Coordinates of C-alpha atoms and ligand atoms in Angstrom, one line a residue:
M1 CA 8.7 67.2 46.5
E2 CA 6.1 68.2 49.0
F3 CA 3.6 68.4 46.2
Y4 CA 4.5 64.9 45.2
I5 CA 4.1 63.6 48.8
A6 CA 0.9 65.5 49.4
T7 CA -0.7 64.3 46.1
T8 CA 0.3 60.7 46.8
L9 CA -1.1 60.9 50.3
V10 CA -4.4 62.4 49.1
F11 CA -4.7 59.7 46.4
L12 CA -3.8 57.0 49.0
A13 CA -6.5 58.2 51.4
V14 CA -9.1 58.5 48.6
D15 CA -8.2 55.1 47.1
I16 CA -8.3 53.3 50.5
M17 CA -11.7 54.8 51.2
A18 CA -12.9 53.7 47.8
C19 CA -11.4 50.2 48.2
L20 CA -13.0 49.8 51.6
A21 CA -16.4 50.7 50.2
L22 CA -16.1 48.4 47.2
N23 CA -14.7 45.6 49.4
L24 CA -17.9 45.7 51.4
Q25 CA -19.9 45.3 48.2
F26 CA -17.6 42.9 46.3
G27 CA -15.3 41.2 48.7
V28 CA -17.8 40.8 51.6
S29 CA -21.2 40.7 49.9
G30 CA -20.3 39.3 46.5
I31 CA -21.8 42.1 44.5
L32 CA -19.7 42.6 41.4
N33 CA -20.4 46.3 41.3
F34 CA -19.0 47.3 37.9
G35 CA -20.8 50.6 38.3
F36 CA -18.8 51.6 41.5
I37 CA -17.0 54.5 39.9
L38 CA -20.3 56.2 39.2
F39 CA -20.8 56.7 42.9
Q40 CA -17.4 58.3 43.4
A41 CA -18.0 60.5 40.4
V42 CA -21.4 61.6 41.7
G43 CA -19.9 62.4 45.1
A44 CA -17.1 64.4 43.5
Y45 CA -19.5 66.3 41.3
T46 CA -21.8 67.0 44.2
V47 CA -19.1 68.5 46.3
G48 CA -17.9 70.5 43.2
V49 CA -21.2 72.1 42.4
L50 CA -22.1 72.7 46.0
T51 CA -18.9 74.4 47.0
L52 CA -18.6 76.5 43.8
G53 CA -20.2 79.9 43.6
P54 CA -23.0 80.7 41.1
D55 CA -22.1 79.7 37.5
T56 CA -22.4 83.4 36.5
G57 CA -19.2 84.1 38.3
N58 CA -15.8 83.8 36.6
G59 CA -17.3 85.2 33.4
G60 CA -19.9 82.5 33.2
F61 CA -17.7 80.2 31.2
Q62 CA -19.1 77.0 32.7
H63 CA -22.7 76.0 33.4
Y64 CA -23.9 73.9 36.3
V65 CA -26.7 73.6 38.8
A66 CA -26.6 74.7 42.4
G67 CA -23.5 76.9 42.8
I68 CA -24.3 77.9 46.4
H69 CA -20.9 77.9 47.9
L70 CA -21.6 75.6 50.8
P71 CA -18.9 74.8 53.3
F72 CA -16.9 71.7 52.3
V73 CA -17.9 69.4 55.1
V74 CA -21.6 70.1 54.5
A75 CA -21.1 69.5 50.8
L76 CA -19.3 66.3 51.7
L77 CA -22.1 65.0 53.9
I78 CA -24.7 65.8 51.2
A79 CA -22.5 64.0 48.7
G80 CA -22.5 60.9 51.0
L81 CA -26.3 61.2 51.3
I82 CA -26.7 61.4 47.5
G83 CA -24.4 58.4 47.1
A84 CA -26.5 56.4 49.5
L85 CA -29.7 57.5 47.8
L86 CA -28.4 56.7 44.3
A87 CA -27.5 53.2 45.6
V88 CA -31.2 52.5 46.2
P89 CA -32.4 52.6 42.5
V90 CA -29.1 51.2 41.2
G91 CA -29.3 48.4 43.8
W92 CA -32.9 47.8 43.0
I93 CA -32.3 47.5 39.3
G94 CA -28.9 45.9 39.4
V95 CA -28.9 43.6 42.4
R96 CA -32.3 42.9 43.8
R97 CA -33.6 40.2 41.5
L98 CA -30.6 39.2 39.4
R99 CA -28.1 36.4 39.4
N100 CA -24.6 37.5 40.2
D101 CA -23.2 37.3 36.7
L102 CA -26.1 39.4 35.4
Q103 CA -25.7 41.9 38.2
A104 CA -22.2 42.7 36.9
V105 CA -23.5 43.4 33.4
V106 CA -26.4 45.6 34.5
L107 CA -24.1 47.6 36.9
L108 CA -21.5 48.1 34.1
V109 CA -24.2 49.3 31.8
I110 CA -25.6 51.7 34.4
S111 CA -22.1 53.1 34.8
I112 CA -21.7 53.6 31.1
I113 CA -25.1 55.2 30.7
G114 CA -24.2 57.6 33.6
T115 CA -21.0 58.7 31.9
T116 CA -22.7 59.1 28.5
V117 CA -25.5 61.2 29.8
A118 CA -23.1 63.4 31.7
V119 CA -20.8 63.9 28.7
N120 CA -23.7 64.8 26.4
Q121 CA -25.5 67.5 28.2
E122 CA -24.6 70.9 29.4
G123 CA -26.3 72.7 32.3
L124 CA -26.1 69.9 34.8
V125 CA -22.4 69.0 34.7
N126 CA -21.2 71.4 31.9
G127 CA -20.9 68.5 29.4
S128 CA -17.7 66.7 28.8
V129 CA -15.7 69.8 29.9
G130 CA -16.9 69.3 33.4
L131 CA -16.2 71.7 36.3
S132 CA -13.1 73.7 37.1
L133 CA -12.0 76.3 39.7
I134 CA -13.6 74.2 42.5
P135 CA -12.6 76.1 45.6
H136 CA -10.1 74.6 48.0
P137 CA -11.8 73.6 51.2
F138 CA -11.2 75.9 54.2
S139 CA -9.1 78.2 52.0
D140 CA -11.5 81.0 53.0
F141 CA -10.2 81.1 56.5
I142 CA -7.0 79.1 56.5
H143 CA -4.3 81.0 54.9
L144 CA -1.4 78.8 54.0
S145 CA 1.2 78.8 51.3
T146 CA 0.4 76.4 48.4
V147 CA 2.9 73.8 49.7
N148 CA 1.6 73.9 53.2
Y149 CA -2.0 73.9 52.1
D150 CA -1.2 70.7 50.1
L151 CA 0.2 69.1 53.2
F152 CA -2.7 70.3 55.3
Y153 CA -5.1 68.8 52.8
A154 CA -3.2 65.5 52.8
A155 CA -3.6 65.3 56.6
L156 CA -7.3 66.1 56.2
A157 CA -7.8 63.4 53.6
L158 CA -5.9 60.9 55.8
A159 CA -8.2 61.9 58.7
F160 CA -11.3 61.1 56.6
C161 CA -9.6 57.9 55.6
G162 CA -8.9 57.0 59.2
A163 CA -12.5 57.7 60.2
T164 CA -13.7 55.5 57.3
Y165 CA -11.4 52.7 58.3
F166 CA -12.7 52.8 61.9
F167 CA -16.3 52.7 60.6
F168 CA -15.5 49.6 58.5
Y169 CA -13.5 48.1 61.4
R170 CA -16.6 48.2 63.6
M171 CA -18.7 46.7 60.8
Q172 CA -16.2 43.9 60.3
R173 CA -16.4 42.8 63.9
A174 CA -20.2 42.7 63.9
P175 CA -22.5 39.8 63.0
L176 CA -23.7 41.7 59.9
W177 CA -20.4 41.2 58.2
R178 CA -20.6 37.4 58.7
T179 CA -24.1 37.4 57.3
L180 CA -23.0 39.3 54.2
R181 CA -20.2 36.8 53.7
A182 CA -22.6 34.0 54.0
I183 CA -24.8 35.6 51.4
R184 CA -21.8 35.9 49.1
D185 CA -20.9 32.2 49.6
N186 CA -24.4 30.8 49.3
E187 CA -27.3 33.1 48.8
V188 CA -30.0 30.4 48.7
A189 CA -28.8 28.8 51.9
A190 CA -28.6 32.2 53.7
E191 CA -32.2 33.0 52.6
A192 CA -33.3 29.6 53.8
L193 CA -31.9 30.5 57.2
G194 CA -34.2 33.5 57.4
R195 CA -32.0 36.2 56.0
D196 CA -33.6 38.8 53.8
V197 CA -30.9 38.7 51.1
A198 CA -32.2 41.6 49.0
Q199 CA -32.4 43.9 52.0
L200 CA -28.9 42.9 53.3
R201 CA -27.4 43.4 49.9
M202 CA -29.0 46.8 49.8
I203 CA -27.2 47.7 53.0
A204 CA -23.9 46.9 51.3
M205 CA -24.9 49.0 48.2
V206 CA -26.0 52.0 50.3
V207 CA -23.1 52.1 52.7
G208 CA -20.6 51.5 49.8
G209 CA -22.3 54.1 47.7
A210 CA -22.2 56.7 50.4
V211 CA -18.5 56.1 51.2
A212 CA -17.6 56.0 47.5
A213 CA -19.3 59.4 47.1
I214 CA -17.4 60.9 50.1
S215 CA -14.1 59.6 48.7
G216 CA -14.9 61.3 45.4
G217 CA -15.7 64.5 47.3
V218 CA -12.4 64.4 49.2
L219 CA -10.5 64.0 45.9
V220 CA -12.3 66.8 44.1
G221 CA -11.5 69.2 47.0
Y222 CA -7.9 68.6 46.3
I223 CA -7.7 68.6 42.5
G224 CA -10.2 71.3 42.0
I225 CA -11.5 70.0 38.7
W226 CA -14.1 67.5 37.7
A227 CA -14.9 66.0 34.3
P228 CA -17.0 63.0 33.4
S229 CA -14.3 61.5 31.3
T230 CA -12.0 61.0 34.3
W231 CA -14.5 58.6 36.0
L232 CA -14.9 55.8 33.5
Y233 CA -15.7 52.2 34.3
P234 CA -12.1 51.0 33.9
E235 CA -11.4 52.9 37.1
T236 CA -13.7 50.4 38.8
I237 CA -11.6 47.6 37.4
V238 CA -8.5 49.1 39.0
Y239 CA -10.3 49.1 42.4
L240 CA -11.6 45.6 41.9
G241 CA -8.1 44.5 41.0
A242 CA -6.7 46.3 44.1
I243 CA -9.1 44.4 46.3
I244 CA -8.3 41.0 44.6
I245 CA -4.6 41.7 45.0
G246 CA -4.8 42.9 48.6
G247 CA -7.2 40.2 49.7
A248 CA -11.0 40.5 49.2
G249 CA -13.2 40.3 52.2
T250 CA -11.2 42.1 54.8
N251 CA -10.5 45.8 55.4
R252 CA -6.8 45.2 55.7
G253 CA -6.6 43.5 52.4
A254 CA -8.6 46.3 50.7
A255 CA -6.4 48.9 52.2
L256 CA -3.2 47.1 51.2
G257 CA -4.6 46.7 47.7
A258 CA -5.3 50.4 47.5
L259 CA -1.7 51.1 48.4
L260 CA -0.3 48.7 45.9
L261 CA -2.4 49.0 42.8
P262 CA -3.9 52.5 42.3
V263 CA -1.3 54.4 44.4
I264 CA 2.1 52.8 43.8
F265 CA 1.4 51.1 40.5
I266 CA -0.7 53.7 38.7
Q267 CA -0.2 57.0 40.4
G268 CA 3.4 56.2 41.0
T269 CA 4.2 55.8 37.3
Q270 CA 2.8 59.3 36.6
F271 CA 5.9 60.7 38.1
L272 CA 8.2 58.6 35.9
P273 CA 10.0 60.5 33.1
E274 CA 8.1 60.4 29.8
I275 CA 9.3 57.5 27.6
G276 CA 8.4 57.0 23.9
R277 CA 5.4 58.8 22.6
P278 CA 3.1 60.7 25.0
G279 CA 0.7 58.4 26.8
L280 CA 2.8 55.3 26.3
I281 CA 3.4 54.9 30.0
D282 CA -0.4 55.2 30.7
A283 CA -1.1 52.5 28.0
L284 CA 1.6 50.2 29.4
D285 CA 0.2 50.8 32.8
W286 CA -3.1 49.5 31.7
V287 CA -1.5 46.4 30.2
A288 CA 0.6 45.8 33.3
T289 CA -2.4 46.3 35.6
G290 CA -4.5 43.9 33.5
L291 CA -1.7 41.3 33.6
L292 CA -1.2 41.7 37.3
I293 CA -4.9 41.2 38.0
I294 CA -4.9 38.1 35.8
A295 CA -1.8 36.7 37.5
F296 CA -3.4 37.1 40.9
V297 CA -6.7 35.6 39.9
W298 CA -4.8 32.6 38.6
L299 CA -2.1 32.1 41.1
W300 CA -3.2 33.9 44.3
P301 CA -6.9 34.3 44.1
R302 CA -7.3 35.0 47.8
G303 CA -4.9 37.9 47.7
I304 CA -1.9 38.9 49.8
L305 CA -3.9 39.2 53.1
P306 CA -6.6 36.5 52.6
E307 CA -9.8 36.6 54.5
K308 CA -9.6 34.5 57.7
P309 CA -12.5 33.2 59.6
K310 CA -13.2 35.0 62.9
R311 CA -12.0 33.2 66.0
F312 CA -14.0 33.2 69.2
P313 CA -12.7 33.0 72.7
R314 CA -13.5 29.9 74.6
L315 CA -15.6 30.6 77.7
S316 CA -16.1 27.1 79.0
T317 CA -15.1 23.5 78.1
P318 CA -17.3 21.9 75.5
G319 CA -19.9 19.6 76.9
G320 CA -23.1 17.9 75.8
L321 CA -26.3 19.9 75.4
P322 CA -29.5 18.6 76.8
I323 CA -31.1 17.5 73.5
D324 CA -34.6 18.7 74.3
E325 CA -33.3 22.3 74.3
L326 CA -32.5 21.9 70.6
A327 CA -36.1 21.9 69.5
G328 CA -38.0 25.1 69.4
P329 CA -41.4 25.6 70.8
T330 CA -43.7 23.1 69.1
Y331 CA -47.0 21.5 69.6
G332 CA -45.4 18.8 71.6
G333 CA -44.7 15.1 70.6
S334 CA -47.3 12.6 69.7
P335 CA -47.3 9.6 72.0
D336 CA -49.5 7.6 69.8
R337 CA -47.1 7.3 66.8
P338 CA -47.6 4.0 65.0
R339 CA -44.9 1.5 65.6
V340 CA -42.8 0.4 62.7
D341 CA -41.7 -3.2 63.0
V342 CA -42.1 -4.9 59.7
L343 CA -39.2 -5.6 57.3
M344 CA -39.1 -4.2 53.8
P345 CA -39.9 -6.6 51.0
G346 CA -36.4 -6.4 49.8
N347 CA -35.2 -7.5 53.2
G348 CA -37.2 -10.8 53.0
G349 CA -40.7 -9.7 53.9
R350 CA -43.5 -10.4 51.4
P351 CA -45.8 -7.7 50.3
V352 CA -49.3 -8.4 51.5
A353 CA -52.1 -7.3 49.2
T354 CA -54.3 -5.4 51.5
P355 CA -56.3 -2.3 50.6
A356 CA -54.6 1.0 51.4
S357 CA -55.4 2.4 54.8
D358 CA -54.7 6.0 54.2
E359 CA -57.9 6.9 56.0
W360 CA -56.1 7.8 59.3
I361 CA -54.4 10.8 57.7
N362 CA -57.6 12.3 56.5
R363 CA -59.3 11.8 59.8
E364 CA -56.6 13.6 61.7
R365 CA -55.4 16.0 59.2
V366 CA -57.3 19.1 60.4
A367 CA -56.4 18.6 64.0
Q368 CA -52.8 17.3 63.8
A369 CA -51.2 18.5 60.7
L370 CA -48.4 21.1 61.2
L371 CA -48.0 21.4 57.5
S372 CA -50.7 20.8 54.9
V373 CA -50.0 20.8 51.2
H374 CA -53.0 20.9 48.9
D375 CA -53.1 20.2 45.2
L376 CA -49.7 21.7 44.5
H377 CA -48.4 22.0 41.0
C378 CA -44.9 23.0 40.0
E379 CA -43.5 23.2 36.5
F380 CA -40.0 23.6 34.9
G381 CA -40.6 24.8 31.4
G382 CA -43.4 22.4 30.7
V383 CA -42.1 19.5 32.9
R384 CA -44.6 18.9 35.6
A385 CA -42.2 18.2 38.4
V386 CA -45.0 18.3 41.1
D387 CA -48.4 17.5 39.7
G388 CA -51.2 17.9 42.1
V389 CA -49.6 16.9 45.4
S390 CA -51.7 16.9 48.6
C391 CA -50.2 15.7 51.8
D392 CA -49.9 16.4 55.5
V393 CA -47.0 16.4 57.9
R394 CA -48.2 15.7 61.4
A395 CA -46.8 17.7 64.4
G396 CA -44.3 15.8 66.4
W397 CA -43.7 13.1 63.9
I398 CA -40.8 12.3 61.5
T399 CA -42.4 12.0 58.1
G400 CA -40.3 10.3 55.4
L401 CA -40.7 11.5 51.8
I402 CA -39.7 8.7 49.6
G403 CA -39.9 7.8 45.9
P404 CA -37.7 7.1 42.9
N405 CA -35.3 9.7 41.5
G406 CA -37.1 12.4 39.6
A407 CA -40.3 11.8 41.6
G408 CA -40.5 15.5 42.5
K409 CA -39.4 15.2 46.2
S410 CA -36.9 18.0 46.0
T411 CA -39.2 20.2 44.0
L412 CA -42.0 19.7 46.6
I413 CA -39.5 20.8 49.4
K414 CA -38.5 23.8 47.4
A415 CA -42.1 24.8 47.0
I416 CA -42.9 24.3 50.7
C417 CA -40.0 26.5 51.7
G418 CA -40.6 29.2 49.2
E419 CA -37.6 28.7 47.0
L420 CA -39.9 27.9 44.1
K421 CA -43.2 29.5 43.3
P422 CA -45.8 26.9 42.6
L423 CA -48.0 27.1 39.6
S424 CA -51.1 26.5 41.8
G425 CA -52.1 24.9 45.1
T426 CA -51.6 25.9 48.7
V427 CA -49.1 25.3 51.4
V428 CA -50.4 25.8 55.0
F429 CA -48.1 25.8 57.9
D430 CA -49.4 26.0 61.4
G431 CA -52.7 27.4 60.2
R432 CA -51.1 30.0 58.0
N433 CA -51.2 30.1 54.3
I434 CA -47.6 30.4 53.3
T435 CA -47.9 29.8 49.6
N436 CA -45.7 32.1 47.6
W437 CA -44.0 33.5 50.7
A438 CA -40.3 34.4 50.3
P439 CA -38.0 31.8 51.7
H440 CA -36.6 34.0 54.5
R441 CA -40.2 34.6 55.8
V442 CA -40.9 30.9 55.8
A443 CA -37.7 30.3 57.7
R444 CA -38.6 32.9 60.3
L445 CA -41.7 30.9 61.1
G446 CA -39.3 28.1 62.2
V447 CA -39.3 26.1 59.0
I448 CA -35.7 25.3 58.3
R449 CA -34.4 23.2 55.5
T450 CA -31.3 21.4 54.5
F451 CA -30.3 20.9 50.9
Q452 CA -29.8 17.9 48.7
I453 CA -26.6 19.4 47.4
S454 CA -24.3 20.4 50.3
S455 CA -24.7 24.1 50.8
E456 CA -22.2 25.1 53.4
F457 CA -20.8 28.6 53.4
S458 CA -17.5 27.8 51.8
R459 CA -15.3 30.6 53.1
L460 CA -16.8 30.7 56.6
S461 CA -15.4 28.5 59.3
V462 CA -17.5 25.7 60.7
L463 CA -18.3 27.7 63.7
E464 CA -19.3 30.7 61.6
N465 CA -21.5 28.5 59.5
L466 CA -23.3 27.5 62.6
L467 CA -23.6 31.1 63.8
V468 CA -25.4 32.1 60.6
G469 CA -27.9 29.4 61.6
A470 CA -28.6 31.2 64.8
V471 CA -31.7 33.3 64.5
E472 CA -30.6 36.9 64.1
I473 CA -28.6 37.9 67.1
G474 CA -28.7 41.6 66.8
G475 CA -25.9 43.5 65.1
E476 CA -27.2 42.3 61.8
S477 CA -28.5 45.7 61.1
L478 CA -26.3 48.6 60.2
V479 CA -27.0 50.5 63.3
G480 CA -26.6 47.4 65.5
S481 CA -23.3 46.7 64.0
L482 CA -22.0 50.2 64.6
F483 CA -23.2 50.1 68.2
G484 CA -20.6 47.4 68.9
R485 CA -20.6 44.6 71.3
R486 CA -23.0 46.2 73.7
A487 CA -25.7 45.6 71.1
W488 CA -24.9 42.0 70.2
G489 CA -22.0 40.7 72.3
S490 CA -23.9 38.6 74.8
A491 CA -26.3 37.1 72.2
E492 CA -23.4 36.2 70.0
A493 CA -21.5 34.6 73.0
A494 CA -24.6 32.5 73.7
A495 CA -24.8 31.4 70.1
V496 CA -21.1 30.5 70.1
E497 CA -21.7 28.4 73.3
R498 CA -24.6 26.6 71.7
A499 CA -22.7 26.0 68.5
R500 CA -19.8 24.5 70.4
Q501 CA -22.1 22.2 72.3
L502 CA -23.6 21.0 69.0
L503 CA -20.1 20.5 67.6
A504 CA -19.2 18.4 70.6
E505 CA -22.3 16.3 70.1
F506 CA -21.5 15.7 66.5
R507 CA -17.9 15.0 67.3
M508 CA -16.6 18.0 65.2
A509 CA -15.3 20.1 68.0
E510 CA -11.8 20.1 66.7
M511 CA -13.0 21.3 63.3
E512 CA -14.6 24.6 64.5
S513 CA -12.0 26.7 62.7
A514 CA -11.8 24.8 59.5
I515 CA -13.4 26.6 56.6
G516 CA -16.3 25.1 54.7
A517 CA -14.4 24.4 51.5
E518 CA -12.0 22.2 53.4
L519 CA -14.6 19.8 54.7
S520 CA -15.3 16.3 53.5
G521 CA -18.7 15.6 52.0
G522 CA -20.0 13.9 55.1
Q523 CA -18.7 16.8 57.3
R524 CA -20.5 19.3 55.1
R525 CA -23.8 17.4 55.7
L526 CA -23.2 17.5 59.5
V527 CA -22.5 21.2 59.4
E528 CA -25.7 21.7 57.5
I529 CA -27.7 19.7 60.0
M530 CA -26.1 21.5 63.0
R531 CA -26.6 24.9 61.3
A532 CA -30.3 24.0 60.9
L533 CA -30.5 23.0 64.6
M534 CA -28.9 26.3 65.6
S535 CA -32.1 28.2 64.8
E536 CA -34.2 26.1 67.2
P537 CA -36.6 25.2 64.4
R538 CA -40.1 24.1 64.8
F539 CA -40.2 22.2 61.5
L540 CA -37.1 20.7 60.0
V541 CA -37.2 19.8 56.3
M542 CA -34.3 17.7 55.1
D543 CA -33.5 16.7 51.6
E544 CA -31.4 13.5 51.7
P545 CA -29.5 14.6 54.8
L546 CA -27.7 11.3 55.1
A547 CA -26.3 11.0 51.6
G548 CA -22.5 10.9 51.8
V549 CA -22.4 10.7 55.6
H550 CA -20.1 8.1 57.0
K551 CA -21.9 4.9 58.3
T552 CA -20.8 5.4 61.9
M553 CA -22.2 9.0 61.9
I554 CA -25.5 7.9 60.4
G555 CA -26.4 6.1 63.6
T556 CA -25.5 9.3 65.6
I557 CA -27.7 11.4 63.4
I558 CA -30.6 9.0 63.6
G559 CA -30.3 9.0 67.4
H560 CA -30.3 12.8 67.4
L561 CA -33.3 13.1 65.1
Q562 CA -35.2 10.6 67.2
R563 CA -34.5 12.6 70.4
L564 CA -35.4 15.8 68.7
R565 CA -38.6 14.3 67.6
D566 CA -39.3 13.1 71.1
A567 CA -38.7 16.6 72.3
G568 CA -41.4 17.8 70.0
L569 CA -39.7 18.7 66.7
T570 CA -41.5 17.9 63.5
I571 CA -39.4 16.6 60.7
L572 CA -39.9 16.0 57.0
M573 CA -37.1 14.2 55.4
V574 CA -36.2 12.7 52.0
E575 CA -34.3 9.5 52.4
H576 CA -33.3 6.8 49.9
E577 CA -32.2 4.1 52.3
L578 CA -35.5 2.4 53.1
A579 CA -34.0 0.6 56.1
T580 CA -33.3 4.0 57.6
V581 CA -36.8 5.2 56.8
D582 CA -38.1 2.0 58.6
E583 CA -36.1 2.8 61.6
L584 CA -36.7 6.5 61.8
C585 CA -40.0 7.6 60.2
D586 CA -43.3 7.5 61.9
S587 CA -45.1 7.8 58.6
V588 CA -44.1 8.2 54.9
V589 CA -45.3 9.9 51.9
V590 CA -44.5 8.1 48.7
M591 CA -44.1 10.1 45.5
A592 CA -43.7 9.0 41.9
Q593 CA -43.8 11.1 38.7
G594 CA -44.8 14.2 40.5
A595 CA -47.7 12.7 42.4
V596 CA -48.3 11.2 45.8
I597 CA -49.0 7.5 45.3
A598 CA -49.3 6.4 48.9
T599 CA -49.2 7.6 52.5
G600 CA -49.2 5.8 55.8
T601 CA -46.7 3.9 57.9
M602 CA -43.9 2.1 56.2
A603 CA -45.7 -1.1 56.9
E604 CA -48.8 0.1 55.2
V605 CA -47.3 1.6 52.1
R606 CA -45.1 -1.4 51.6
R607 CA -48.2 -3.4 50.9
E608 CA -49.3 -1.2 48.1
Q609 CA -48.7 -2.5 44.6
R610 CA -48.3 1.0 43.2
V611 CA -45.3 1.6 45.6
L612 CA -43.6 -1.6 44.6
D613 CA -44.1 -0.8 40.9
A614 CA -42.8 2.7 41.3
Y615 CA -39.7 1.4 43.1
L616 CA -39.2 -1.4 40.5
I617 CA -39.5 1.0 37.6
G618 CA -37.5 3.7 39.3
Ligands
ADP1 P1 -36.4 14.1 43.2 O1 -35.9 15.0 44.2 O2 -37.6 13.4 43.6 O3 -35.3 13.2 42.7 P2 -36.8 16.5 41.7 O4 -37.8 17.2 42.4 O5 -35.4 16.9 41.8 O6 -36.9 14.9 42.0 O7 -37.1 16.6 40.1 C1 -38.4 16.3 39.6 C2 -38.5 16.5 38.1 O8 -38.3 17.9 37.9 C3 -37.4 15.7 37.4 O9 -38.0 15.3 36.2 C4 -36.4 16.8 37.1 O10 -35.7 16.5 35.9 C5 -37.2 18.0 37.0 N1 -36.4 19.2 37.5 C6 -36.0 19.4 38.8 N2 -35.4 20.6 38.9 C7 -35.4 21.1 37.6 C8 -34.9 22.4 37.1 N3 -34.3 23.3 37.8 N4 -35.1 22.6 35.8 C9 -35.8 21.7 35.0 N5 -36.2 20.6 35.5 C10 -36.1 20.2 36.8
MG2 MG1 -34.0 15.3 45.1

């Protein structure tokens, strides 16, 4: 009976540790780490060979490296270190440059390769036989009866588990956790807000790898044997299933899942009396586990304890924000903007056939352009989406980017912001050549974009969405998040305050706790605009920000943009409604078929036959 209890508790502790680690990778960061079990196995193996004596002992019946009889805790720390180190190449190969679905495949393959290599060689891990007679930790100087030792070890394992839980609890409270969730929900948007996605994912891989290895070490200290065949990839699926059932994304959910699936459902059945032929219960277990996971994914995909957005205490009543504080440091506004006062042809005006006067932009481009694009080419598998575009965006102006569908406007924006590598050409921002820069680096210069397709973080609340927009507020590093509120509390409180002021301005104050997925199309647009403003950008690049926004709100947004512009913010925006462009934009760049066909004020480009033709054809 005591043995039963002790064994169950040790497995509970180990499984909770493992689920917390995998939850950080899968539930929080969205990395489908099908190679997870490899890290646990490596940790267990490391503790095994480091605590064993030389392999010449015991008659030399097993072969392994090391064998230096290290104290258990030292071996455990080394195991954690090796788990962390192993996560670097695995993360690099499996996560860094791959789409999420391909990550899963690569990580699964890595896990299988690891097992196969281990099984088929001797010397390192003693082949498929593995290790046995791994000493019980502390048994050199703690002399207990077997039963009492088991209970002692269970308490020890639970202590490790508690420490691990505390570690993850601190992480969950810190801004890093929110950033990782944002990456999970929308990697491209997180990158466009200045987050180094590859590096942040690597944090999840390394921390998860270290904790997984430690959990394996704790287990092997109890069971005393290690064989590669007991750490196969299906074990990862049990852990993944546990997290899905408990509730992915939170420590509570992961811990509950660990209790329910691996411990009660799988370990528990081992104590059932044997029925049918040997191994039948195990086989049925697998079937039942699989069915349970499928049932949850279908019926209860967010798990028993679903992730809830973090709530923030209210420090003051919401009020308006002086709008000039929303713009970051810029070159200052341009008082000599051309006035736009002529109606569009479609609105009754007649095109006047005067020669193009795009001379002004050439004259002033060197002195006044915040952004200069020169001879840019972008291709999608032979389709020239952007074909030799040169244009300038003047500091302190709102520049409209217009043109028929498929003209290459979105592609140009992607190339400017680093999401797309151009074939050739240069992008110069504020005197710096930013061609081929990664999106997060461009964003950190203050170039913030919004997307044509709404890109809210769907499982983050509106307020959390906005907080991701805030430039890094500390606590987004591992160390910072473990330091606790002292490291990031005041910066986060300030960001919350600012977010609430923006929400009040955009009349969404009551929505602050709604999650992204619950919002209407128009609200998503607003969230995206507010999120962009959170970072105090210098240059705002917006791809059809008004599409789908309610008419009454469009006026508000236009007013905002104008005030931001007057405060010195430079804006480049794609907009289809020419009346809006008329009202808002100081100059326009007209594109058609991948090329710029006109630049100037709305009044000027309107007179150009090419523009009229493009719009009639488009
Ligand atoms: P716009 O934003 O002006 O409507 P886009 O920049 O989205 O135009 O597209 C320009 C051209 O590039 C179109 O012909 C479009 O079909 C093509 N294109 C855009 N994105 C892709 C893509 N991911 N793969 C292939 N072709 C694309
Ligand atoms: Mg587009």
